[in-house]
Amino acid sequence: MNILSVILDKVYSWLALSGLKIVIGLLALWIGWKIVNKIIKTMDRILKRKEFDVTLTMFLNAFINISLKVLLIMIIMDYVGMKTTGLVTLIGSAGLAVGLALQGSLSNFAGGVVILLIRPFNIGDFIDAVGHSGNVEKIGIFYTYILTTDNKQILIPNGKLANDSIINYTAKDKRRVDLQFSVGYDEDVITVKNIIEEVVLSNDKILKDPEYFIGLSEHGDSSVNFALRIWTKTEDYWDVYYDLLERVKIKFEDERISIPYPQMDVHIKND
């Protein structure tokens, strides 16, 4: 009975000394909780307005929400006189253990955040990265989904993607098509250039600005090579590319322009 009285006396004494702090702490916790919820709602609206990835938005909201509320609770506990050193140590140890166990996943997550913030490419863009090329189908937290031209889906870890060179073929609204045509040494240079120019001018998908270029680029081993550089809209790139190859070949045949093929002269010496 005496022990119970001693305990109750200590509890009453602590409440008498800390009662006001507890009331203030609970009030501060309630107000702080409301403020954190308001911050999360505001951040959610901003991210949605900027068209951030839905998965990333949800993760960031949850992560910041939990972090702020844990911090708020620890501040209130410290204010009312409760020891928080052990709790901080426990959280730190748990965080370190989880970090070591999920090192690869955390790297991919960090890469995903970087990609979604910097936006080196968007969904629908055609990219070449980490040895793969295709259209970006989805940008996730840990992986980016690529759809190849032969309809294969490739999942690229964001950690690798964020630390590798990326070629974005659809980032700009126009692209240059570079082609080379080879003819025999006996063909007239001006005639060949005129034929190529005629084909270029007949294609309405080729842009007038920047201006096209046709020129003799090389004296090859068995051919004279002509370079053609034209500009077109990005979405028309492959249509123009294949159309020019086909129509120049047909035009060369119509005009009887010789198209050489690699050959080797073998000289036999009799002793």
Short mmCIF file of C-alpha atoms in Angstrom, two decimals:
data_model
loop_
_atom_site.label_atom_id
_atom_site.label_comp_id
_atom_site.label_asym_id
_atom_site.label_seq_id
_atom_site.Cartn_x
_atom_site.Cartn_y
_atom_site.Cartn_z
CA MET A 1 0.00 0.00 0.00
CA ASN A 2 2.86 2.33 0.81
CA ILE A 3 4.53 1.53 -2.53
CA LEU A 4 1.30 2.36 -4.39
CA SER A 5 1.05 5.63 -2.53
CA VAL A 6 4.62 6.52 -3.46
CA ILE A 7 3.95 5.76 -7.13
CA LEU A 8 0.73 7.77 -7.15
CA ASP A 9 2.48 10.66 -5.43
CA LYS A 10 5.17 10.68 -8.14
CA VAL A 11 2.55 10.53 -10.89
CA TYR A 12 0.60 13.40 -9.35
CA SER A 13 3.81 15.40 -8.92
CA TRP A 14 4.80 14.81 -12.56
CA LEU A 15 1.34 15.77 -13.78
CA ALA A 16 1.42 18.88 -11.60
CA LEU A 17 4.77 19.90 -13.09
CA SER A 18 4.15 18.74 -16.67
CA GLY A 19 0.37 18.96 -16.94
CA LEU A 20 0.44 22.33 -18.67
CA LYS A 21 3.17 21.12 -21.02
CA ILE A 22 1.11 18.05 -21.90
CA VAL A 23 -1.94 20.18 -22.69
CA ILE A 24 0.16 22.57 -24.79
CA GLY A 25 1.89 19.59 -26.45
CA LEU A 26 -1.41 17.93 -27.39
CA LEU A 27 -2.73 21.22 -28.74
CA ALA A 28 0.46 21.74 -30.74
CA LEU A 29 0.23 18.16 -32.03
CA TRP A 30 -3.35 18.73 -33.21
CA ILE A 31 -2.47 22.03 -34.92
CA GLY A 32 0.72 20.59 -36.42
CA TRP A 33 -1.18 17.57 -37.73
CA LYS A 34 -3.64 19.87 -39.50
CA ILE A 35 -0.80 21.93 -40.99
CA VAL A 36 0.98 18.82 -42.32
CA ASN A 37 -2.24 17.59 -43.95
CA LYS A 38 -2.69 21.02 -45.54
CA ILE A 39 0.89 20.95 -46.87
CA ILE A 40 0.36 17.49 -48.39
CA LYS A 41 -2.89 18.54 -50.10
CA THR A 42 -1.25 21.69 -51.51
CA MET A 43 1.74 19.71 -52.77
CA ASP A 44 -0.56 17.12 -54.34
CA ARG A 45 -2.43 19.83 -56.28
CA ILE A 46 0.84 21.38 -57.50
CA LEU A 47 2.26 18.04 -58.68
CA LYS A 48 -0.97 17.13 -60.48
CA ARG A 49 -1.08 20.55 -62.15
CA LYS A 50 2.49 20.02 -63.41
CA GLU A 51 1.43 16.55 -64.68
CA PHE A 52 3.90 14.61 -62.56
CA ASP A 53 3.82 10.83 -62.72
CA VAL A 54 0.92 9.49 -60.62
CA THR A 55 3.04 6.83 -58.92
CA LEU A 56 5.75 9.32 -57.98
CA THR A 57 3.15 11.79 -56.70
CA MET A 58 1.60 9.18 -54.42
CA PHE A 59 4.99 8.06 -53.12
CA LEU A 60 6.23 11.59 -52.44
CA ASN A 61 2.99 12.50 -50.68
CA ALA A 62 3.17 9.42 -48.43
CA PHE A 63 6.91 9.81 -47.73
CA ILE A 64 6.72 13.51 -46.83
CA ASN A 65 3.50 13.01 -44.86
CA ILE A 66 5.00 10.26 -42.67
CA SER A 67 8.34 12.08 -42.28
CA LEU A 68 6.75 15.35 -41.14
CA LYS A 69 4.37 13.63 -38.73
CA VAL A 70 7.14 11.52 -37.16
CA LEU A 71 9.24 14.67 -36.77
CA LEU A 72 6.27 16.49 -35.21
CA ILE A 73 5.68 13.68 -32.69
CA MET A 74 9.36 13.63 -31.71
CA ILE A 75 9.38 17.41 -31.16
CA ILE A 76 6.26 17.19 -28.95
CA MET A 77 7.72 14.26 -26.98
CA ASP A 78 10.92 16.20 -26.38
CA TYR A 79 8.91 19.26 -25.31
CA VAL A 80 6.95 17.39 -22.63
CA GLY A 81 10.14 15.81 -21.27
CA MET A 82 10.04 12.31 -22.77
CA LYS A 83 13.36 10.76 -23.86
CA THR A 84 13.68 10.52 -27.67
CA THR A 85 17.35 9.51 -27.96
CA GLY A 86 16.56 5.79 -28.03
CA LEU A 87 13.81 6.29 -30.60
CA VAL A 88 16.14 8.25 -32.89
CA THR A 89 18.80 5.53 -32.61
CA LEU A 90 16.24 2.83 -33.41
CA ILE A 91 14.93 4.69 -36.46
CA GLY A 92 18.48 5.33 -37.68
CA SER A 93 19.49 1.67 -37.31
CA ALA A 94 16.35 0.47 -39.07
CA GLY A 95 16.90 2.96 -41.89
CA LEU A 96 20.50 1.80 -42.37
CA ALA A 97 19.49 -1.86 -42.46
CA VAL A 98 16.73 -1.22 -44.98
CA GLY A 99 19.07 0.94 -47.09
CA LEU A 100 21.70 -1.81 -47.30
CA ALA A 101 19.11 -4.47 -48.11
CA LEU A 102 17.49 -2.39 -50.85
CA GLN A 103 20.58 -0.71 -52.29
CA GLY A 104 19.76 -1.60 -55.91
CA SER A 105 16.10 -0.67 -55.55
CA LEU A 106 16.98 2.64 -53.92
CA SER A 107 19.35 3.39 -56.81
CA ASN A 108 16.53 2.71 -59.27
CA PHE A 109 14.14 4.83 -57.22
CA ALA A 110 16.60 7.74 -57.15
CA GLY A 111 17.06 7.35 -60.91
CA GLY A 112 13.29 7.39 -61.39
CA VAL A 113 12.98 10.60 -59.37
CA VAL A 114 15.76 12.23 -61.44
CA ILE A 115 14.11 11.17 -64.72
CA LEU A 116 10.68 12.42 -63.65
CA LEU A 117 12.09 15.75 -62.44
CA ILE A 118 14.49 16.48 -65.33
CA ARG A 119 12.30 14.89 -68.02
CA PRO A 120 14.97 13.87 -70.60
CA PHE A 121 12.11 12.11 -72.39
CA ASN A 122 8.34 11.77 -72.17
CA ILE A 123 5.88 8.96 -72.75
CA GLY A 124 5.65 8.30 -76.49
CA ASP A 125 9.19 9.51 -77.29
CA PHE A 126 11.49 7.25 -79.30
CA ILE A 127 14.78 6.87 -77.43
CA ASP A 128 18.02 4.90 -77.59
CA ALA A 129 19.64 4.12 -74.22
CA VAL A 130 21.47 1.32 -72.39
CA GLY A 131 21.70 -0.64 -75.66
CA HIS A 132 17.96 -0.58 -76.33
CA SER A 133 15.76 1.57 -78.54
CA GLY A 134 12.01 2.03 -78.76
CA ASN A 135 9.04 4.15 -77.73
CA VAL A 136 8.69 5.07 -74.06
CA GLU A 137 5.55 3.31 -72.88
CA LYS A 138 5.66 4.09 -69.16
CA ILE A 139 7.96 5.85 -66.68
CA GLY A 140 7.68 4.08 -63.34
CA ILE A 141 9.38 4.59 -59.99
CA PHE A 142 11.89 1.77 -60.48
CA TYR A 143 11.72 0.93 -64.19
CA THR A 144 11.08 2.63 -67.53
CA TYR A 145 9.08 0.57 -70.01
CA ILE A 146 10.25 0.62 -73.65
CA LEU A 147 8.24 -0.81 -76.56
CA THR A 148 10.50 -1.82 -79.46
CA THR A 149 9.56 -1.51 -83.12
CA ASP A 150 8.94 -5.29 -83.26
CA ASN A 151 6.52 -5.04 -80.30
CA LYS A 152 8.75 -6.29 -77.49
CA GLN A 153 8.49 -4.67 -74.07
CA ILE A 154 11.79 -3.93 -72.32
CA LEU A 155 12.06 -2.86 -68.68
CA ILE A 156 15.14 -0.70 -68.10
CA PRO A 157 16.22 -0.04 -64.47
CA ASN A 158 16.01 3.69 -63.82
CA GLY A 159 19.35 3.63 -61.99
CA LYS A 160 21.12 2.60 -65.20
CA LEU A 161 19.01 4.89 -67.37
CA ALA A 162 19.73 7.98 -65.26
CA ASN A 163 23.49 7.37 -65.50
CA ASP A 164 23.70 6.54 -69.20
CA SER A 165 23.68 8.56 -72.41
CA ILE A 166 20.18 8.93 -73.86
CA ILE A 167 19.40 9.71 -77.49
CA ASN A 168 15.91 11.17 -77.83
CA TYR A 169 14.96 11.03 -81.50
CA THR A 170 11.62 12.78 -81.01
CA ALA A 171 12.71 15.60 -78.70
CA LYS A 172 12.80 18.05 -81.64
CA ASP A 173 10.10 18.70 -84.20
CA LYS A 174 12.37 18.10 -87.21
CA ARG A 175 15.26 15.80 -88.14
CA ARG A 176 17.89 15.59 -90.83
CA VAL A 177 17.99 12.63 -93.20
CA ASP A 178 21.51 11.71 -94.37
CA LEU A 179 21.82 9.47 -97.43
CA GLN A 180 24.61 8.41 -99.76
CA PHE A 181 24.25 7.37 -103.40
CA SER A 182 26.99 5.70 -105.43
CA VAL A 183 27.41 5.81 -109.21
CA GLY A 184 30.10 4.72 -111.64
CA TYR A 185 33.11 6.86 -112.49
CA ASP A 186 31.89 7.24 -116.06
CA GLU A 187 28.71 9.09 -115.04
CA ASP A 188 28.40 12.86 -115.37
CA VAL A 189 28.45 14.56 -111.95
CA ILE A 190 26.01 17.34 -112.87
CA THR A 191 23.52 14.88 -114.37
CA VAL A 192 23.57 12.73 -111.24
CA LYS A 193 23.06 15.76 -108.98
CA ASN A 194 20.14 16.94 -111.12
CA ILE A 195 18.46 13.53 -110.91
CA ILE A 196 18.76 13.45 -107.12
CA GLU A 197 17.51 17.04 -106.90
CA GLU A 198 14.49 16.21 -109.06
CA VAL A 199 13.50 13.42 -106.67
CA VAL A 200 14.00 15.70 -103.65
CA LEU A 201 11.83 18.48 -105.10
CA SER A 202 9.02 16.04 -105.87
CA ASN A 203 8.65 15.01 -102.22
CA ASP A 204 6.37 17.42 -100.36
CA LYS A 205 7.41 16.07 -96.94
CA ILE A 206 10.90 17.53 -97.34
CA LEU A 207 11.21 20.94 -95.69
CA LYS A 208 12.37 23.98 -97.64
CA ASP A 209 14.10 25.43 -94.57
CA PRO A 210 16.77 24.38 -93.73
CA GLU A 211 17.71 23.94 -97.37
CA TYR A 212 18.68 20.54 -98.75
CA PHE A 213 22.28 19.73 -99.73
CA ILE A 214 23.54 17.54 -102.58
CA GLY A 215 27.26 17.16 -103.19
CA LEU A 216 30.00 14.79 -104.30
CA SER A 217 31.37 13.46 -101.03
CA GLU A 218 33.91 10.80 -101.93
CA HIS A 219 35.96 9.17 -104.66
CA GLY A 220 35.52 5.55 -103.64
CA ASP A 221 37.44 2.47 -104.77
CA SER A 222 34.86 1.58 -107.39
CA SER A 223 32.33 4.43 -107.26
CA VAL A 224 31.74 8.15 -106.98
CA ASN A 225 29.66 8.81 -103.86
CA PHE A 226 27.13 11.63 -103.47
CA ALA A 227 25.86 12.92 -100.11
CA LEU A 228 22.26 14.04 -99.70
CA ARG A 229 21.12 15.91 -96.59
CA ILE A 230 17.54 17.01 -96.21
CA TRP A 231 15.31 18.07 -93.32
CA THR A 232 11.85 16.77 -92.54
CA LYS A 233 9.36 16.66 -89.68
CA THR A 234 10.30 14.08 -87.06
CA GLU A 235 7.14 12.04 -87.64
CA ASP A 236 7.92 11.88 -91.39
CA TYR A 237 11.56 10.79 -91.00
CA TRP A 238 11.25 7.12 -91.98
CA ASP A 239 8.69 7.76 -94.73
CA VAL A 240 11.08 10.23 -96.37
CA TYR A 241 14.12 8.01 -95.77
CA TYR A 242 12.69 4.95 -97.52
CA ASP A 243 10.93 6.95 -100.23
CA LEU A 244 14.15 8.68 -101.30
CA LEU A 245 16.13 5.44 -101.39
CA GLU A 246 13.52 3.79 -103.57
CA ARG A 247 12.79 6.66 -105.95
CA VAL A 248 16.43 7.61 -106.56
CA LYS A 249 17.18 3.97 -107.43
CA ILE A 250 14.24 3.86 -109.85
CA LYS A 251 15.27 7.18 -111.41
CA PHE A 252 18.86 6.00 -111.85
CA GLU A 253 17.56 2.93 -113.69
CA ASP A 254 15.28 5.05 -115.90
CA GLU A 255 18.19 7.34 -116.82
CA ARG A 256 20.57 4.37 -117.22
CA ILE A 257 22.89 5.60 -114.47
CA SER A 258 25.25 2.78 -113.52
CA ILE A 259 25.28 1.73 -109.88
CA PRO A 260 28.58 -0.06 -109.20
CA TYR A 261 29.11 -2.92 -106.80
CA PRO A 262 32.28 -3.86 -104.95
CA GLN A 263 34.66 -5.81 -107.12
CA MET A 264 38.15 -7.21 -106.93
CA ASP A 265 40.62 -7.62 -109.77
CA VAL A 266 42.66 -10.81 -109.56
CA HIS A 267 45.87 -10.96 -111.60
CA ILE A 268 47.34 -14.42 -112.21
CA LYS A 269 51.04 -14.40 -112.87
CA ASN A 270 52.49 -17.37 -114.75
CA ASP A 271 56.07 -18.27 -113.95
#
